Amino acid sequence: MLQHIIPATGLLFTLENILWINIGVFVGSVFAAIPGLSVILCVILFLPVTYSMMAIPGMMFLLGIYCAGGYGGSVSAILINTPGTPHAAATMLDGHPLSEQGRTKAALKIALYASTFGGVFSALMLLFLGPQVAKVAAQLGTAEYFMVCVFGLTIIAGVSGKSMIKGLISACLGLLISCVGSDPMTSYDRFTFGISRLYLGLDLAICLIGLFALVEIMAKAEKPLDRLNLDTTQIKDDGAISRDEYKRMARPVLLSSIIGVLVGIIPGTGASEASWFSYNTAKNMSKHPEEFGHGSVEGIAAAESANNAVTGATLIPLLTLGIPGDGTVAIMLSALMINGLNPGLSLFTTQGDIMYAIMLGLILVNIFMCLQGKFLTSLFAKVVSIPQEILTPIIVIFCFAGAYSVNGNYFDVGVALVFGILAWVLRKLELPPVPILLGLVLGSMTETNFRRALLISNGSPSIFFSSIYCIIFLVLIVAAVGTIVRGKMKEKKAAAQKED
């Protein structure tokens, strides 16, 4: 590790990297603070910008957006009782009541400090656990990698929303779209319909602009315009946090950071699950559970440290196995691959300095997030009230400019439009879009390893049960699916009891 850290610091501490980290943090904070604009939308819009960058500044920019999005969502949750991002919903329960007590700045500071601690904690876990997991990944063959991919596809069950059947339909559609282009084994064209531009397949960034960005614009266009006049003078209180409150926050922040890391490592979970689980745990362990829901500093600290502790943990399976921990990290995979960085042990052996620079950079991202949050919170708060008629055209311009910039042709703009219409139809049918994303990301990898394994074994499926790693992943797959199905059944039972 030490032989990589010293040269990695030289690669990381450049003016270009520092600049892109701060731009990413600022953009992520602003986007996440506006209700309705998710972090995944922000990463998709700015992904094409990274295609002309080197690996380190590109990843620093995206990680800045990703980490700052965890904190930015708490701004609107505390100020207007509307979470800017889904995982800030738990923060809202105590953040807004504390704000109503005249302690708006204190609530924002608690959220910021807890987010920073959780982010730095997860970055350190990535730094120490990532290389160890990569060593295990080096022992995996094609059969084992296929089982890893199938394990990754179990994420679909966790992100399917209320209906798992609809989630599976969306995932199958994503897998079908991933087949467009040349066959990975024979190079014959598939589903190209005589269009030569489709021979190389569909670019992930362009598909995502349609699936997640354009469809949001269409959804907003269907709703009446609303204005929010926010009085930012309420943020000008002294924001004092007592020593006793800091002591009370210490245990839930540390425990929630550990929970966030454990949840983030498991593909298919995410910041929302981590924040709610940590919030409930903090409430059960608190000496003052009656304060929860009425402005508890422990509740804010637990929720915010957990959702930011997920960020570094989700990168562990991505960098070592190529399995994204959540939808946002799945998009970052293309930013890595565009620079020739294919996840696995090769990243830590042939490109070790770059990998350690990225992992150390995650610590730097959280430090700059803390600094920007401390001095620019009032500015982040003001963007909450930006009128939709101003915001919407700007996002549309970003969508089309981003689609065009990927390859510099109008065909890609047309593809983004097609996927935007497809996503709008799917939304009307209540089919979730995230399983489509996972199908697109994992489809080619799953197919290639499956077919290579069968070629090695002369068509015998026994190869998928031939090693201890295959059996371990098979057990994990069954356990993951069983846990998710059990959770869905509990949700249905609880919903039925409420109706009765």
mmCIF file of N, CA and C in Angstrom, residues 24-39 64-80 82-89 91 108 111-112 115-116 304 307-308 369-370 372-373 376-377 379-384:
data_model
loop_
_atom_site.group_PDB
_atom_site.id
_atom_site.type_symbol
_atom_site.label_atom_id
_atom_site.label_comp_id
_atom_site.label_asym_id
_atom_site.label_seq_id
_atom_site.Cartn_x
_atom_site.Cartn_y
_atom_site.Cartn_z
ATOM 1 N N GLY A 24 -17.356 19.949 -8.702
ATOM 2 C CA GLY A 24 -18.267 18.824 -8.498
ATOM 3 C C GLY A 24 -19.059 18.947 -7.200
ATOM 4 N N VAL A 25 -18.382 19.340 -6.127
ATOM 5 C CA VAL A 25 -19.052 19.502 -4.837
ATOM 6 C C VAL A 25 -20.109 20.601 -4.920
ATOM 7 N N PHE A 26 -19.769 21.700 -5.562
ATOM 8 C CA PHE A 26 -20.714 22.818 -5.688
ATOM 9 C C PHE A 26 -21.938 22.410 -6.514
ATOM 10 N N VAL A 27 -21.683 21.786 -7.665
ATOM 11 C CA VAL A 27 -22.784 21.361 -8.543
ATOM 12 C C VAL A 27 -23.671 20.336 -7.844
ATOM 13 N N GLY A 28 -23.066 19.355 -7.161
ATOM 14 C CA GLY A 28 -23.830 18.327 -6.461
ATOM 15 C C GLY A 28 -24.672 18.900 -5.348
ATOM 16 N N SER A 29 -24.122 19.857 -4.601
ATOM 17 C CA SER A 29 -24.868 20.485 -3.506
ATOM 18 C C SER A 29 -26.065 21.263 -4.026
ATOM 19 N N VAL A 30 -25.866 22.003 -5.119
ATOM 20 C CA VAL A 30 -26.944 22.809 -5.693
ATOM 21 C C VAL A 30 -28.059 21.920 -6.230
ATOM 22 N N PHE A 31 -27.696 20.899 -7.006
ATOM 23 C CA PHE A 31 -28.700 20.009 -7.603
ATOM 24 C C PHE A 31 -29.497 19.284 -6.522
ATOM 25 N N ALA A 32 -28.792 18.734 -5.530
ATOM 26 C CA ALA A 32 -29.469 17.943 -4.499
ATOM 27 C C ALA A 32 -30.354 18.804 -3.610
ATOM 28 N N ALA A 33 -30.040 20.104 -3.507
ATOM 29 C CA ALA A 33 -30.844 20.985 -2.665
ATOM 30 C C ALA A 33 -32.198 21.309 -3.287
ATOM 31 N N ILE A 34 -32.322 21.135 -4.609
ATOM 32 C CA ILE A 34 -33.573 21.444 -5.303
ATOM 33 C C ILE A 34 -34.451 20.197 -5.340
ATOM 34 N N PRO A 35 -35.612 20.204 -4.683
ATOM 35 C CA PRO A 35 -36.497 19.032 -4.700
ATOM 36 C C PRO A 35 -36.853 18.624 -6.121
ATOM 37 N N GLY A 36 -36.739 17.334 -6.414
ATOM 38 C CA GLY A 36 -37.070 16.828 -7.740
ATOM 39 C C GLY A 36 -35.865 16.596 -8.619
ATOM 40 N N LEU A 37 -34.720 17.206 -8.276
ATOM 41 C CA LEU A 37 -33.498 16.993 -9.054
ATOM 42 C C LEU A 37 -32.585 16.059 -8.270
ATOM 43 N N SER A 38 -32.502 14.816 -8.690
ATOM 44 C CA SER A 38 -31.759 13.810 -7.937
ATOM 45 C C SER A 38 -30.272 13.847 -8.278
ATOM 46 N N VAL A 39 -29.485 13.178 -7.452
ATOM 47 C CA VAL A 39 -28.041 13.080 -7.669
ATOM 48 C C VAL A 39 -27.752 12.289 -8.941
ATOM 49 N N GLY A 64 -17.261 14.259 -6.455
ATOM 50 C CA GLY A 64 -17.683 15.496 -5.802
ATOM 51 C C GLY A 64 -19.190 15.667 -5.865
ATOM 52 N N ILE A 65 -19.759 15.394 -7.042
ATOM 53 C CA ILE A 65 -21.215 15.468 -7.204
ATOM 54 C C ILE A 65 -21.901 14.430 -6.322
ATOM 55 N N TYR A 66 -21.376 13.207 -6.339
ATOM 56 C CA TYR A 66 -21.984 12.083 -5.620
ATOM 57 C C TYR A 66 -22.014 12.332 -4.112
ATOM 58 N N CYS A 67 -20.872 12.738 -3.551
ATOM 59 C CA CYS A 67 -20.791 12.938 -2.098
ATOM 60 C C CYS A 67 -21.575 14.167 -1.654
ATOM 61 N N ALA A 68 -21.429 15.270 -2.391
ATOM 62 C CA ALA A 68 -22.132 16.499 -2.018
ATOM 63 C C ALA A 68 -23.640 16.332 -2.132
ATOM 64 N N GLY A 69 -24.078 15.449 -3.035
ATOM 65 C CA GLY A 69 -25.503 15.186 -3.169
ATOM 66 C C GLY A 69 -26.090 14.596 -1.902
ATOM 67 N N GLY A 70 -25.252 13.848 -1.155
ATOM 68 C CA GLY A 70 -25.717 13.281 0.103
ATOM 69 C C GLY A 70 -26.043 14.350 1.130
ATOM 70 N N TYR A 71 -25.227 15.414 1.139
ATOM 71 C CA TYR A 71 -25.484 16.517 2.078
ATOM 72 C C TYR A 71 -26.515 17.500 1.531
ATOM 73 N N GLY A 72 -26.446 17.795 0.232
ATOM 74 C CA GLY A 72 -27.323 18.811 -0.364
ATOM 75 C C GLY A 72 -28.798 18.536 -0.171
ATOM 76 N N GLY A 73 -29.178 17.259 -0.184
ATOM 77 C CA GLY A 73 -30.586 16.910 -0.005
ATOM 78 C C GLY A 73 -31.138 17.313 1.347
ATOM 79 N N SER A 74 -30.240 17.443 2.342
ATOM 80 C CA SER A 74 -30.687 17.807 3.693
ATOM 81 C C SER A 74 -31.050 19.289 3.791
ATOM 82 N N VAL A 75 -30.537 20.128 2.885
ATOM 83 C CA VAL A 75 -30.797 21.570 2.944
ATOM 84 C C VAL A 75 -32.286 21.852 2.804
ATOM 85 N N SER A 76 -32.900 21.317 1.741
ATOM 86 C CA SER A 76 -34.334 21.541 1.541
ATOM 87 C C SER A 76 -35.162 20.760 2.558
ATOM 88 N N ALA A 77 -34.651 19.594 3.003
ATOM 89 C CA ALA A 77 -35.368 18.812 4.027
ATOM 90 C C ALA A 77 -35.499 19.612 5.317
ATOM 91 N N ILE A 78 -34.443 20.328 5.686
ATOM 92 C CA ILE A 78 -34.449 21.120 6.916
ATOM 93 C C ILE A 78 -35.222 22.427 6.736
ATOM 94 N N LEU A 79 -35.060 23.083 5.593
ATOM 95 C CA LEU A 79 -35.651 24.410 5.396
ATOM 96 C C LEU A 79 -37.140 24.375 5.082
ATOM 97 N N ILE A 80 -37.556 23.481 4.173
ATOM 98 C CA ILE A 80 -38.950 23.514 3.697
ATOM 99 C C ILE A 80 -39.682 22.201 3.911
ATOM 100 N N THR A 82 -39.122 19.337 2.744
ATOM 101 C CA THR A 82 -39.197 18.556 1.501
ATOM 102 C C THR A 82 -37.801 18.063 1.171
ATOM 103 N N PRO A 83 -37.530 16.760 1.260
ATOM 104 C CA PRO A 83 -36.173 16.272 0.993
ATOM 105 C C PRO A 83 -35.765 16.483 -0.457
ATOM 106 N N GLY A 84 -34.568 17.046 -0.659
ATOM 107 C CA GLY A 84 -34.080 17.255 -2.021
ATOM 108 C C GLY A 84 -33.773 15.949 -2.713
ATOM 109 N N THR A 85 -33.380 14.935 -1.941
ATOM 110 C CA THR A 85 -33.121 13.594 -2.463
ATOM 111 C C THR A 85 -33.840 12.587 -1.561
ATOM 112 N N PRO A 86 -34.169 11.397 -2.066
ATOM 113 C CA PRO A 86 -34.924 10.425 -1.264
ATOM 114 C C PRO A 86 -34.259 10.064 0.059
ATOM 115 N N HIS A 87 -32.917 9.977 0.065
ATOM 116 C CA HIS A 87 -32.258 9.540 1.304
ATOM 117 C C HIS A 87 -32.209 10.629 2.366
ATOM 118 N N ALA A 88 -32.686 11.848 2.047
ATOM 119 C CA ALA A 88 -32.749 12.912 3.054
ATOM 120 C C ALA A 88 -34.085 12.912 3.790
ATOM 121 N N ALA A 89 -34.957 11.950 3.465
ATOM 122 C CA ALA A 89 -36.283 11.900 4.090
ATOM 123 C C ALA A 89 -36.174 11.680 5.598
ATOM 124 N N THR A 91 -33.708 12.616 7.500
ATOM 125 C CA THR A 91 -33.199 13.871 8.069
ATOM 126 C C THR A 91 -34.338 14.858 8.303
ATOM 127 N N LEU A 108 -28.473 22.661 10.067
ATOM 128 C CA LEU A 108 -27.654 22.528 8.857
ATOM 129 C C LEU A 108 -26.217 22.157 9.206
ATOM 130 N N ALA A 111 -26.077 18.449 10.197
ATOM 131 C CA ALA A 111 -26.151 17.625 8.987
ATOM 132 C C ALA A 111 -24.826 17.631 8.236
ATOM 133 N N LEU A 112 -24.194 18.802 8.153
ATOM 134 C CA LEU A 112 -22.920 18.928 7.433
ATOM 135 C C LEU A 112 -21.810 18.159 8.128
ATOM 136 N N SER A 115 -22.416 14.400 7.913
ATOM 137 C CA SER A 115 -22.171 13.938 6.536
ATOM 138 C C SER A 115 -20.681 13.827 6.258
ATOM 139 N N THR A 116 -19.926 14.813 6.733
ATOM 140 C CA THR A 116 -18.474 14.813 6.512
ATOM 141 C C THR A 116 -17.821 13.635 7.217
ATOM 142 N N GLU A 304 -27.769 11.515 8.565
ATOM 143 C CA GLU A 304 -26.821 12.122 7.626
ATOM 144 C C GLU A 304 -25.488 11.385 7.567
ATOM 145 N N ASN A 307 -26.132 8.120 5.389
ATOM 146 C CA ASN A 307 -26.283 8.208 3.932
ATOM 147 C C ASN A 307 -24.992 8.632 3.235
ATOM 148 N N ASN A 308 -24.094 9.346 3.929
ATOM 149 C CA ASN A 308 -22.813 9.678 3.306
ATOM 150 C C ASN A 308 -21.772 8.581 3.488
ATOM 151 N N MET A 369 -16.248 19.419 0.779
ATOM 152 C CA MET A 369 -17.696 19.496 0.987
ATOM 153 C C MET A 369 -18.000 20.201 2.306
ATOM 154 N N CYS A 370 -17.219 19.884 3.326
ATOM 155 C CA CYS A 370 -17.405 20.519 4.632
ATOM 156 C C CYS A 370 -17.116 22.017 4.548
ATOM 157 N N GLN A 372 -17.170 24.015 1.820
ATOM 158 C CA GLN A 372 -18.196 24.706 1.032
ATOM 159 C C GLN A 372 -19.506 24.796 1.804
ATOM 160 N N GLY A 373 -19.868 23.719 2.492
ATOM 161 C CA GLY A 373 -21.102 23.736 3.258
ATOM 162 C C GLY A 373 -21.074 24.769 4.363
ATOM 163 N N LEU A 376 -21.033 28.364 2.203
ATOM 164 C CA LEU A 376 -21.967 28.620 1.099
ATOM 165 C C LEU A 376 -23.379 28.102 1.358
ATOM 166 N N THR A 377 -23.687 27.754 2.605
ATOM 167 C CA THR A 377 -25.003 27.194 2.910
ATOM 168 C C THR A 377 -26.133 28.144 2.520
ATOM 169 N N LEU A 379 -26.211 30.244 0.126
ATOM 170 C CA LEU A 379 -26.369 30.194 -1.330
ATOM 171 C C LEU A 379 -27.103 28.933 -1.751
ATOM 172 N N PHE A 380 -26.735 27.785 -1.144
ATOM 173 C CA PHE A 380 -27.417 26.530 -1.459
ATOM 174 C C PHE A 380 -28.902 26.622 -1.116
ATOM 175 N N ALA A 381 -29.199 27.338 -0.038
ATOM 176 C CA ALA A 381 -30.589 27.483 0.386
ATOM 177 C C ALA A 381 -31.396 28.295 -0.618
ATOM 178 N N LYS A 382 -30.770 29.307 -1.221
ATOM 179 C CA LYS A 382 -31.487 30.172 -2.168
ATOM 180 C C LYS A 382 -31.903 29.432 -3.437
ATOM 181 N N VAL A 383 -31.108 28.428 -3.852
ATOM 182 C CA VAL A 383 -31.437 27.717 -5.094
ATOM 183 C C VAL A 383 -32.693 26.863 -4.937
ATOM 184 N N VAL A 384 -33.101 26.624 -3.685
ATOM 185 C CA VAL A 384 -34.322 25.843 -3.451
ATOM 186 C C VAL A 384 -35.525 26.520 -4.107
#
